[in-house]
Coordinates of C-alpha atoms and ligand atoms in Angstrom, one line a residue:
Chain A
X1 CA 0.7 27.9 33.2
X2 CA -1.8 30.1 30.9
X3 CA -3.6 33.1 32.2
X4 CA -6.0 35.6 30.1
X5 CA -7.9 38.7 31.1
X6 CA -10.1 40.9 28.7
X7 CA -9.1 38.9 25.6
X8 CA -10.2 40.1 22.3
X9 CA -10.1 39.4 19.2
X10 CA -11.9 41.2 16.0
X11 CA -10.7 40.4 12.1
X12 CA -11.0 43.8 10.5
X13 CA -12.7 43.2 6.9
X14 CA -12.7 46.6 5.7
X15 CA -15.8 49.4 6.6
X16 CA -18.1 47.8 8.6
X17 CA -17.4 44.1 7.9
X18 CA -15.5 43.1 11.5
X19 CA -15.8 40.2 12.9
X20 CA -15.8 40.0 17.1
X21 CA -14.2 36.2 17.1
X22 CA -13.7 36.9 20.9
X23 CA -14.9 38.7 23.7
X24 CA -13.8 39.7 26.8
X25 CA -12.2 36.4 27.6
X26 CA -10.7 35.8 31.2
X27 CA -8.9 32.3 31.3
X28 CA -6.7 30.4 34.2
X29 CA -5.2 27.2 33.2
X30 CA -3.2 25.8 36.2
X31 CA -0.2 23.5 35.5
X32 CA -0.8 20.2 34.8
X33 CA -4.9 20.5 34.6
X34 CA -6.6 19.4 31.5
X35 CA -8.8 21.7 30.1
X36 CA -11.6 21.3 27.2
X37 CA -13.1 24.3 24.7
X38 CA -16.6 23.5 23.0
X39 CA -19.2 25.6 21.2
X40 CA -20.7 26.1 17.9
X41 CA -19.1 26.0 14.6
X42 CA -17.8 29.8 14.1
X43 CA -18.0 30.4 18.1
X44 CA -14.2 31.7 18.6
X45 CA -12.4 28.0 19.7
X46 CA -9.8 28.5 16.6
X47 CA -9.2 31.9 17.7
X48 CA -8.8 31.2 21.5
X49 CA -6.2 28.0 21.0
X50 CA -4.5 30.4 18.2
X51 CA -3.8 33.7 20.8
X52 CA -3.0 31.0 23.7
X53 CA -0.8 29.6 21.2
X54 CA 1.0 33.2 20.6
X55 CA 0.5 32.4 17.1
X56 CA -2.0 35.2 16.8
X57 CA -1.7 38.8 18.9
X58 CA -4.6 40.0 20.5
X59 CA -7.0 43.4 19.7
X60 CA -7.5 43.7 23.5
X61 CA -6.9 41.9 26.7
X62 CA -3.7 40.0 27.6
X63 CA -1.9 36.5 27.5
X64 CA 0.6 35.2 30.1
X65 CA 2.3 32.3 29.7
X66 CA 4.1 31.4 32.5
X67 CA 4.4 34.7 33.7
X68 CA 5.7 35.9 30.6
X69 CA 3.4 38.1 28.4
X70 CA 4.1 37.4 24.7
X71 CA 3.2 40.8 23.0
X72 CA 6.1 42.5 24.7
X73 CA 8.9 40.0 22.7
X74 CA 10.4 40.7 19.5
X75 CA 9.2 37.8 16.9
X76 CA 12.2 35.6 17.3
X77 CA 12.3 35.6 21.3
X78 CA 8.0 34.9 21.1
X79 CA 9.1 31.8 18.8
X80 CA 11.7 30.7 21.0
X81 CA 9.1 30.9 23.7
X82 CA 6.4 28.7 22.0
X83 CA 8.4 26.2 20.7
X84 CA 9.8 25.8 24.5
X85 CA 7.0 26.0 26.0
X86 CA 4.4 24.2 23.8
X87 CA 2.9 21.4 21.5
X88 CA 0.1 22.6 18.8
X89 CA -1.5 20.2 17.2
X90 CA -3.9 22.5 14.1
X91 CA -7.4 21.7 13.0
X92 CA -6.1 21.5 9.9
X93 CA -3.4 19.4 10.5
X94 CA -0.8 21.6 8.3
X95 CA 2.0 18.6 7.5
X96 CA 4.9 19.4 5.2
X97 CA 3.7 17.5 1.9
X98 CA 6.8 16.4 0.5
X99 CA 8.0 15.2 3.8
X100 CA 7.6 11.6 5.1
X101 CA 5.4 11.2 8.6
X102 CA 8.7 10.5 10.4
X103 CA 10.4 13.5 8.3
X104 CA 7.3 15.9 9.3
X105 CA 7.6 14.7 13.1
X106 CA 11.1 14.5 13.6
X107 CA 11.5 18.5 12.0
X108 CA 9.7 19.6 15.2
X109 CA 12.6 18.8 17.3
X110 CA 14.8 20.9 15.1
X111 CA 14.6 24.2 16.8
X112 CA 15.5 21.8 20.4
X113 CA 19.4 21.4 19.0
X114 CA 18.5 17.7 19.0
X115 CA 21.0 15.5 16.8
X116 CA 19.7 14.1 13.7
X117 CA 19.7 9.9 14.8
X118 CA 18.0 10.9 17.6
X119 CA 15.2 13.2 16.3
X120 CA 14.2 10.2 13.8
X121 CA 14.6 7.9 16.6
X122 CA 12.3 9.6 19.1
X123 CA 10.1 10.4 16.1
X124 CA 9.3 6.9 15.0
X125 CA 8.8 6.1 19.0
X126 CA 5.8 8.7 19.0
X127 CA 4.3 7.5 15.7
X128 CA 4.3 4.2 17.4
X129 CA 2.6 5.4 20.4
X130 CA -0.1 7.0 17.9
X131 CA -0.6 3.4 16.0
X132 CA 1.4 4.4 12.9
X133 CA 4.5 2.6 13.3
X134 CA 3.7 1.1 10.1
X135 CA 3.5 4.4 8.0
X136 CA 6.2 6.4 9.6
X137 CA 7.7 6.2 5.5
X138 CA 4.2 7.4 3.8
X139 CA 3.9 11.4 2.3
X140 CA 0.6 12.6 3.8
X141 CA -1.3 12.3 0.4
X142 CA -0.3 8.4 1.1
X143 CA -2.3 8.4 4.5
X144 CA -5.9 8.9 5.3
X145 CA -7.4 11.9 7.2
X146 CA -7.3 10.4 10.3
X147 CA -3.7 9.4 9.9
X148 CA -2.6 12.6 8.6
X149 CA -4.1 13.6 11.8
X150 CA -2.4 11.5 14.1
X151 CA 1.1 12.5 12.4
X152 CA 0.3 16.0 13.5
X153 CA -0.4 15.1 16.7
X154 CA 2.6 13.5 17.3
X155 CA 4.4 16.2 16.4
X156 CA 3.1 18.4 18.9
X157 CA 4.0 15.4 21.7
X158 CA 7.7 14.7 20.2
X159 CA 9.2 17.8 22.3
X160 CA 7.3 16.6 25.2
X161 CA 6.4 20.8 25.6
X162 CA 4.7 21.6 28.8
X163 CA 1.6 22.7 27.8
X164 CA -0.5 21.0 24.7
X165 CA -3.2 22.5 22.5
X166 CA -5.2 20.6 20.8
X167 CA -7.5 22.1 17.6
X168 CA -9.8 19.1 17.5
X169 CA -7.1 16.1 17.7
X170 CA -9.5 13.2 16.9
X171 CA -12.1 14.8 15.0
X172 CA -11.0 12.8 12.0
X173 CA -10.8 9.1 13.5
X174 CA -12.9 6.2 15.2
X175 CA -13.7 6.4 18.9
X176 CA -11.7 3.7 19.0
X177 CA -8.7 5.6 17.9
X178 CA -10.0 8.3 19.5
X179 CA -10.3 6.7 23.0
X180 CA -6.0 5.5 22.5
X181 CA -5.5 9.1 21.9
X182 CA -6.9 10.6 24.7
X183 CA -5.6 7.6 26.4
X184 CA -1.9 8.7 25.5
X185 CA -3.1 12.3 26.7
X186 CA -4.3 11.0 30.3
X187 CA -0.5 9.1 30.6
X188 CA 1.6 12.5 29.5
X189 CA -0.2 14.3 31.7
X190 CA -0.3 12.1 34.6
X191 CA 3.3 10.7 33.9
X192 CA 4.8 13.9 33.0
X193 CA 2.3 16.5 34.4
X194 CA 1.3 17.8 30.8
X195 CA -1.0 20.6 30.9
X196 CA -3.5 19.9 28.2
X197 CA -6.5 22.4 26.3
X198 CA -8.3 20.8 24.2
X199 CA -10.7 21.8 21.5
X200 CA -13.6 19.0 20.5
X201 CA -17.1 18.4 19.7
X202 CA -17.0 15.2 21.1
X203 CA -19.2 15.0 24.3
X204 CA -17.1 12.0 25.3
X205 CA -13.9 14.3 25.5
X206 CA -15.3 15.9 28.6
X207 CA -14.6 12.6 30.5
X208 CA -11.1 13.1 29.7
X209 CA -10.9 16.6 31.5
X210 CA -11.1 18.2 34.3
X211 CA -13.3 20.8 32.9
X212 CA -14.5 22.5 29.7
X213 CA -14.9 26.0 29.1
X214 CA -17.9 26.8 26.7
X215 CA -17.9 29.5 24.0
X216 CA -20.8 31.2 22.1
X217 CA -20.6 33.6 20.0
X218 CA -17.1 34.8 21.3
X219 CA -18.1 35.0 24.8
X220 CA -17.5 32.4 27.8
X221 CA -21.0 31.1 29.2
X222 CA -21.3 29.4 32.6
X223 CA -22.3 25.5 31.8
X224 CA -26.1 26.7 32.8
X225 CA -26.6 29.6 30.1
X226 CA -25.4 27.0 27.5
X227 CA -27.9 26.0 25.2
X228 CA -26.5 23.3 24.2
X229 CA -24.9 22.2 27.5
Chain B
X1 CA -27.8 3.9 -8.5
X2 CA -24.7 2.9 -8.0
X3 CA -22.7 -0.8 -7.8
X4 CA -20.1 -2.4 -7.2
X5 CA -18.8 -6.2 -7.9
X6 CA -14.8 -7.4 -6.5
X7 CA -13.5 -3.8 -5.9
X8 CA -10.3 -3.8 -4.8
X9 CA -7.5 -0.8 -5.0
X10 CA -3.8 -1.5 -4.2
X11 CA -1.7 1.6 -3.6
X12 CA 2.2 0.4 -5.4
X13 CA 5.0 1.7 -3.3
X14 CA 7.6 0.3 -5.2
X15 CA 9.4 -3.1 -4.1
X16 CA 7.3 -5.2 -1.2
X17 CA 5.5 -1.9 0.1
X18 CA 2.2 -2.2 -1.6
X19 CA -1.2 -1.3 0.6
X20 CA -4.3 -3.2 -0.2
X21 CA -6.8 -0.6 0.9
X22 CA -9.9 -2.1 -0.3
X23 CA -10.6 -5.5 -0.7
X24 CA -13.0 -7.7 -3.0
X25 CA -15.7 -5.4 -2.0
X26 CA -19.5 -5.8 -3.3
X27 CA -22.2 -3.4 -2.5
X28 CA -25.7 -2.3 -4.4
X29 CA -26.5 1.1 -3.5
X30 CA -30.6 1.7 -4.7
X31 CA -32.1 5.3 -5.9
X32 CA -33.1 6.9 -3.1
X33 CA -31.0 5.2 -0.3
X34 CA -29.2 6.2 2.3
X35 CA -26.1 4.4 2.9
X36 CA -23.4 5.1 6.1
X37 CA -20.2 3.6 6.4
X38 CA -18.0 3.2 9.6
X39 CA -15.0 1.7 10.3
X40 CA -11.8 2.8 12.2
X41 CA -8.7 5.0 11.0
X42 CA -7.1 3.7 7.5
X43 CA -9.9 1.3 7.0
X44 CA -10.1 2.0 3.4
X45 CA -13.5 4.3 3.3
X46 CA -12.3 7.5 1.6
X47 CA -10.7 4.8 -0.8
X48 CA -13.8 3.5 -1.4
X49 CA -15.6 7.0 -1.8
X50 CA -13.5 8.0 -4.2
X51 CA -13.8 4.8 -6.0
X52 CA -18.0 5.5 -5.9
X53 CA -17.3 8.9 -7.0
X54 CA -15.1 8.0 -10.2
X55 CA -12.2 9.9 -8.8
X56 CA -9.9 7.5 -8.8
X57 CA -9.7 3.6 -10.9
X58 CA -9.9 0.6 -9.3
X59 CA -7.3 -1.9 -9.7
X60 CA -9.4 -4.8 -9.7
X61 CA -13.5 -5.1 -10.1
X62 CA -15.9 -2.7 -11.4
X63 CA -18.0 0.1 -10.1
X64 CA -20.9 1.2 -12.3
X65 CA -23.1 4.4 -11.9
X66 CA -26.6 3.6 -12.7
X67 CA -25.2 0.9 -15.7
X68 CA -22.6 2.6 -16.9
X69 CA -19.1 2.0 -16.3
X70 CA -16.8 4.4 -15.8
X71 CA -13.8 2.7 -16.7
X72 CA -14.9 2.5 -20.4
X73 CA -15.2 6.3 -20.8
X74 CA -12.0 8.4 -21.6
X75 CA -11.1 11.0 -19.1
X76 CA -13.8 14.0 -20.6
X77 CA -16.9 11.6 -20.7
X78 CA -16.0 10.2 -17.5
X79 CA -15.7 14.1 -15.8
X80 CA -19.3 15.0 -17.5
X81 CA -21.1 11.9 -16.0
X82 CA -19.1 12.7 -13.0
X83 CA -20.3 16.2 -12.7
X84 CA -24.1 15.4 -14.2
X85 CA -24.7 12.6 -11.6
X86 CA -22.3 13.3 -8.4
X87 CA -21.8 15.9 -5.6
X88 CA -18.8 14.9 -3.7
X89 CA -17.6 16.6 0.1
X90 CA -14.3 15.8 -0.1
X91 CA -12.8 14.9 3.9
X92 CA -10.0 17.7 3.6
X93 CA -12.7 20.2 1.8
X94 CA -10.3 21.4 -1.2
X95 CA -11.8 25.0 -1.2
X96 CA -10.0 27.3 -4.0
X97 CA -8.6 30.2 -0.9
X98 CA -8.4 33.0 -3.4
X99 CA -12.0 32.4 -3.9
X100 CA -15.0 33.2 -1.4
X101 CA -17.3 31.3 0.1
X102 CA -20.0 32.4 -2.9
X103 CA -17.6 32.1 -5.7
X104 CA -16.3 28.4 -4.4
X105 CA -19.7 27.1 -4.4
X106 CA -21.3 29.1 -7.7
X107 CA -18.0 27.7 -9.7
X108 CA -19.5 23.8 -9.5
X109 CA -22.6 25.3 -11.8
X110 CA -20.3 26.3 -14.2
X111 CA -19.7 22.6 -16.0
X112 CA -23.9 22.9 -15.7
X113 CA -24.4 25.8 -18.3
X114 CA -25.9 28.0 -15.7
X115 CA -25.5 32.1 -16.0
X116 CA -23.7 33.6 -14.0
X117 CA -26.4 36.0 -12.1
X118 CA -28.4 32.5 -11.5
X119 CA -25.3 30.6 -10.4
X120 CA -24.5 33.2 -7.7
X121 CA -28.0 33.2 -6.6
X122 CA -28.2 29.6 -6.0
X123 CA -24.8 29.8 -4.1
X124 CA -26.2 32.4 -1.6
X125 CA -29.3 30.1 -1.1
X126 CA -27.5 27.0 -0.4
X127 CA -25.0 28.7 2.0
X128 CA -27.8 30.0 4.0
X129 CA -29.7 26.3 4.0
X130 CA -26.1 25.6 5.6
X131 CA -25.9 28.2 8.0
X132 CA -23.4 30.8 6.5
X133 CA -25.7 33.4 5.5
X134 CA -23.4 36.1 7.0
X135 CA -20.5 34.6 5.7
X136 CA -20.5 34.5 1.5
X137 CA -17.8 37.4 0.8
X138 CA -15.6 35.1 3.5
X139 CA -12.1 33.7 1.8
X140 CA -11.3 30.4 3.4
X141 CA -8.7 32.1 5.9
X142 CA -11.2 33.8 6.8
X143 CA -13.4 30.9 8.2
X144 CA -13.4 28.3 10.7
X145 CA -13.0 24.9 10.3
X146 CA -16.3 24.2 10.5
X147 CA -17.7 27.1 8.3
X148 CA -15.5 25.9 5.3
X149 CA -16.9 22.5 5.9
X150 CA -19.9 23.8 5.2
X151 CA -18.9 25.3 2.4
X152 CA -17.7 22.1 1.2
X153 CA -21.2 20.6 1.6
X154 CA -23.2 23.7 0.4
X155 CA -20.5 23.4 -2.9
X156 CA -21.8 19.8 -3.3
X157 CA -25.4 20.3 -3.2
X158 CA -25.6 23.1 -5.2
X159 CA -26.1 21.7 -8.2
X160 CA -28.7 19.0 -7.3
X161 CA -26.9 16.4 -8.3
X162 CA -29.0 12.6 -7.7
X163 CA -26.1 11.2 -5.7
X164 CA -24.4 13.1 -2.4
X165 CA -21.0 11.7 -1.6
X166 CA -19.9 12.5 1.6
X167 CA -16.4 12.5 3.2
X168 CA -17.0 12.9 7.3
X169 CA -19.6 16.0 6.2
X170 CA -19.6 16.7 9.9
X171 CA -16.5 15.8 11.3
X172 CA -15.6 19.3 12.1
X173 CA -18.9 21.3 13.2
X174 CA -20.8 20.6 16.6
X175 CA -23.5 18.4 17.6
X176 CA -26.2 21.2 16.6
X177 CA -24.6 22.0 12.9
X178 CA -24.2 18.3 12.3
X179 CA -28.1 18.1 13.1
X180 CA -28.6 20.5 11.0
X181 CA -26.9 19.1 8.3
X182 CA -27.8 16.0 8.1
X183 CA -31.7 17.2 8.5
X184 CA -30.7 19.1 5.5
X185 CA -29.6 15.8 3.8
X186 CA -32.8 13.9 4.8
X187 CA -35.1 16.8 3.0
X188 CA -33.0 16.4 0.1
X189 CA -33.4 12.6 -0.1
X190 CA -37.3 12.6 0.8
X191 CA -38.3 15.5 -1.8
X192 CA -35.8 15.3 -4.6
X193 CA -34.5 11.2 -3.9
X194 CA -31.1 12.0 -3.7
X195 CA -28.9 8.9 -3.1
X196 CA -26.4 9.6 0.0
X197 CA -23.5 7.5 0.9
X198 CA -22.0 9.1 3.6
X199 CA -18.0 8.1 5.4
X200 CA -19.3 8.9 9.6
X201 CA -17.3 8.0 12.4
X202 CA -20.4 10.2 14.2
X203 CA -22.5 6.6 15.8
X204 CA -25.3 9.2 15.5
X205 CA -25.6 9.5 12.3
X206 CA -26.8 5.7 11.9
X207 CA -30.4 7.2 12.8
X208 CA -30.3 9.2 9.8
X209 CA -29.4 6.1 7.4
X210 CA -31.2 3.1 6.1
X211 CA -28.4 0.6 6.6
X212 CA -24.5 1.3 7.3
X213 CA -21.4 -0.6 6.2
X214 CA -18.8 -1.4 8.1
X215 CA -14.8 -1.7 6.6
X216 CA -11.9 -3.1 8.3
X217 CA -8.6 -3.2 6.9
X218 CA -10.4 -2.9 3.6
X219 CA -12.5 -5.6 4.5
X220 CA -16.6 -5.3 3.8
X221 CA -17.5 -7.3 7.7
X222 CA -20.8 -7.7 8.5
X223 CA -22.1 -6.0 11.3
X224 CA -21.9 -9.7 13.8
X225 CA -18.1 -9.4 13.0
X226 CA -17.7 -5.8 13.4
X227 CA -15.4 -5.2 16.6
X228 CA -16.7 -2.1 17.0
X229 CA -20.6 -2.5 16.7
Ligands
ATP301 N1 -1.5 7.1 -2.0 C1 -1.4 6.1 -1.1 N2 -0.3 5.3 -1.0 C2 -0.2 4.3 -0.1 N3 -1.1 4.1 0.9 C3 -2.2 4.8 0.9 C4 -2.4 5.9 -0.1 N4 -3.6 6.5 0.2 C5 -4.1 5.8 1.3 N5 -3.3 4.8 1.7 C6 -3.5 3.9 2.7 O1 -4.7 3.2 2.4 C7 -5.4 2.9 3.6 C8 -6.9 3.4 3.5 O2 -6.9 4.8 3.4 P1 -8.3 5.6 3.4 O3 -8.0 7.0 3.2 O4 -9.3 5.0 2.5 O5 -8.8 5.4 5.0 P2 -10.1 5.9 5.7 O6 -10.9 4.7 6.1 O7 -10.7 7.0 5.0 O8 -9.4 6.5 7.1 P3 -9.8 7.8 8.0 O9 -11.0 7.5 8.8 O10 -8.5 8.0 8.8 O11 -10.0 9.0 7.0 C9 -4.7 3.6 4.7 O12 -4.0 2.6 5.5 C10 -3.7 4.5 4.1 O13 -2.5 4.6 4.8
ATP302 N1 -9.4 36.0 9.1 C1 -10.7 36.1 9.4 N2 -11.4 37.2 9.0 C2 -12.7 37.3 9.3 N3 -13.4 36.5 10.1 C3 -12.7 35.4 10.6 C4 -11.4 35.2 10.3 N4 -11.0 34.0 10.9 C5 -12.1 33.6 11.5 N5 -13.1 34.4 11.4 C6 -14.5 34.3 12.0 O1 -14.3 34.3 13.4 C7 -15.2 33.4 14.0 C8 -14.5 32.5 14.9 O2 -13.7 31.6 14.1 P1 -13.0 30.3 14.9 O3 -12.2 29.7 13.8 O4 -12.4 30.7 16.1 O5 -14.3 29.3 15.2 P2 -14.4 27.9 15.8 O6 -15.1 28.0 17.1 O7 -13.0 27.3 15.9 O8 -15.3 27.1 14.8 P3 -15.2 25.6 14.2 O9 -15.8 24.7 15.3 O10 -16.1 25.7 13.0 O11 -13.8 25.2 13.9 C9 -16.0 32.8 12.8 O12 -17.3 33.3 12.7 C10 -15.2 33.0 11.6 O13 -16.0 33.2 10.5
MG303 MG1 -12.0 25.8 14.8
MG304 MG1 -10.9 9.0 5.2

């Protein structure tokens, strides 16, 4: 599904203000495996989902999704590509503010050539699943954070895309609500063979995958070298 | 230090819509206390934050801030005791992006009187108390998730107010920044007495308060009756 090797990643600042968000990355994600990302706060997790994602290029190193390297498409065949191939659900949720939940959902199955009855229908399905069938008509400055959240995530599920990242998808709710998330994860993945990475803080998460991948300061450190493992 | 009597907020929707976010809620919050409260997704604790924190009115009941109401103040009194008494880390941060991480957090001295040299001075030291040191000439794009939490909380604290109100402070850094943090918090409250009342869905962080309240569906329960305890 996802393969890396020598991924980099440095935000030039100007003189010498860069930042190495990544190093040296090398990354196999088989089909259907569920995968988890921890570290620190600042230790490259954004940066990694984001190139994965091909919704940032790399400064070294290559991604292959599927085979297919993303760098060498032209901008409208690397979109086609993501929005076929996967579900992103952002740290920072990014909804459409004057758009309802169902409105903000159902635009993600816009680029799919999916009729408009249908795209609201399978919309308000999804916000069901994420226990806000009783919002799907709220603006997201009408819902909590943890709501808001949720609405994202089902956005990224609505396609039901191959492959999901995840920036963090219940670091705003319960464990509770947390728990029915990664619940709804485990039954994509087993039901429809969903390959899932997931970005988290949440020590529980790693019951939920099959492994986790820890970053520190850029780099990938076996679970032994990881201070905080 | 802070009090409440029959706090309740309805959010109108037009026609038979209505949400009843928080309801009939008392709570006595001393000098010097430090208050958590927990309770699942849409519960009605950010309601009740900003509530606390004068940001919003409530529709029934009163809050008052050490005696005074709020409610009885037109909008500039109400924003000076606001800004005298309260530092507030909103859940969704509301950093100013064209500003760096210095300028976001020197800018709350401004309604203090304080010079600019000393206002800039103060920001560097509070970012480094939260970690981001290294990171003061960063923009908001150009942090993580995590790192402009901080900068949320650093932005809060800077000007020493005598009561913290805190949105999920750590819902988006790791198990070792949220320690860090909230150590922070506890120095603050032991040497200067800040009040905290802090929105956690982190179980930890119930070691690092006096006594947490738990909301359902708006609902003050008591921890017998809490689900989720
Ligand atoms: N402007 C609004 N209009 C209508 N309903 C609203 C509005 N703002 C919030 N709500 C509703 O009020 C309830 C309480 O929201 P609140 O933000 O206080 O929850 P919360 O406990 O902070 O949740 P979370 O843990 O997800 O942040 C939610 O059900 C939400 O949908
Ligand atoms: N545009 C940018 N310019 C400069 N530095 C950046 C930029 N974006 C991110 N960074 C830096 O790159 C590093 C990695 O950021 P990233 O967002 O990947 O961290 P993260 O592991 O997701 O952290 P968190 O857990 O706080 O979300 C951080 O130190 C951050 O300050
Ligand atoms: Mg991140
Ligand atoms: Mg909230």
């Amino acid at each position: 599904a996802i393969e890396t090797h020598g991924l980099s990643r440095t935000y030039e600042r100007g003189e010498d203000n860069a930042v190495d968000a990544l190093v040296d990355v090398d990354l196999a994600v088989e089909a259907g495996e569920r995968i988890g990302i921890m570290g620190t706060s600042g230790s490259g997790k954004s940066t990694l989902l984001n190139l994965l994602g091909t919704l940032d290029q790399p400064t070294t190193g290559t991604v292959w999704l599927d085979g297919i390297d993303p760098s060498t498409l032209d901008d409208d065949a690397r979109s086609r590509l993501r929005n076929r191939k996967i579900g992103f659900v952002f740290q920072q949720f990014n909804l459409i503010p004057r758009m309802t939940a169902e409105q903000n959902v159902a635009l993600a199955l816009i680029p799919r050539g999916v009729d408009r009855a249908t795209r609201h229908e399978r919309a308000r399905e999804v916000l069901a699943d994420v226990g806000l069938g009783d919002r799907i008509d709220h603006h997201p400055n009408e819902l909590s954070g943890g709501q808001q959240q949720r609405v994202a995530v089902a956005r990224a599920l609505v396609t039901e895309p191959p492959i999901l990242l995840a920036d963090e998808p219940t670091g705003q709710v319960d464990t509770e609500t947390s728990e029915r998330l990664m619940d709804l994860f485990a039954d994509l993945n087993e039901q429809l063979g969903l390959t899932i990475v997931i970005v988290t803080h949440d020590p529980t998460v790693e019951d939920h995958v099959d492994r986790t991948v820890h970053l520190s300061d850029g780099h990938v450190v076996d679970e032994a070298s990881y201070a905080g493992a």
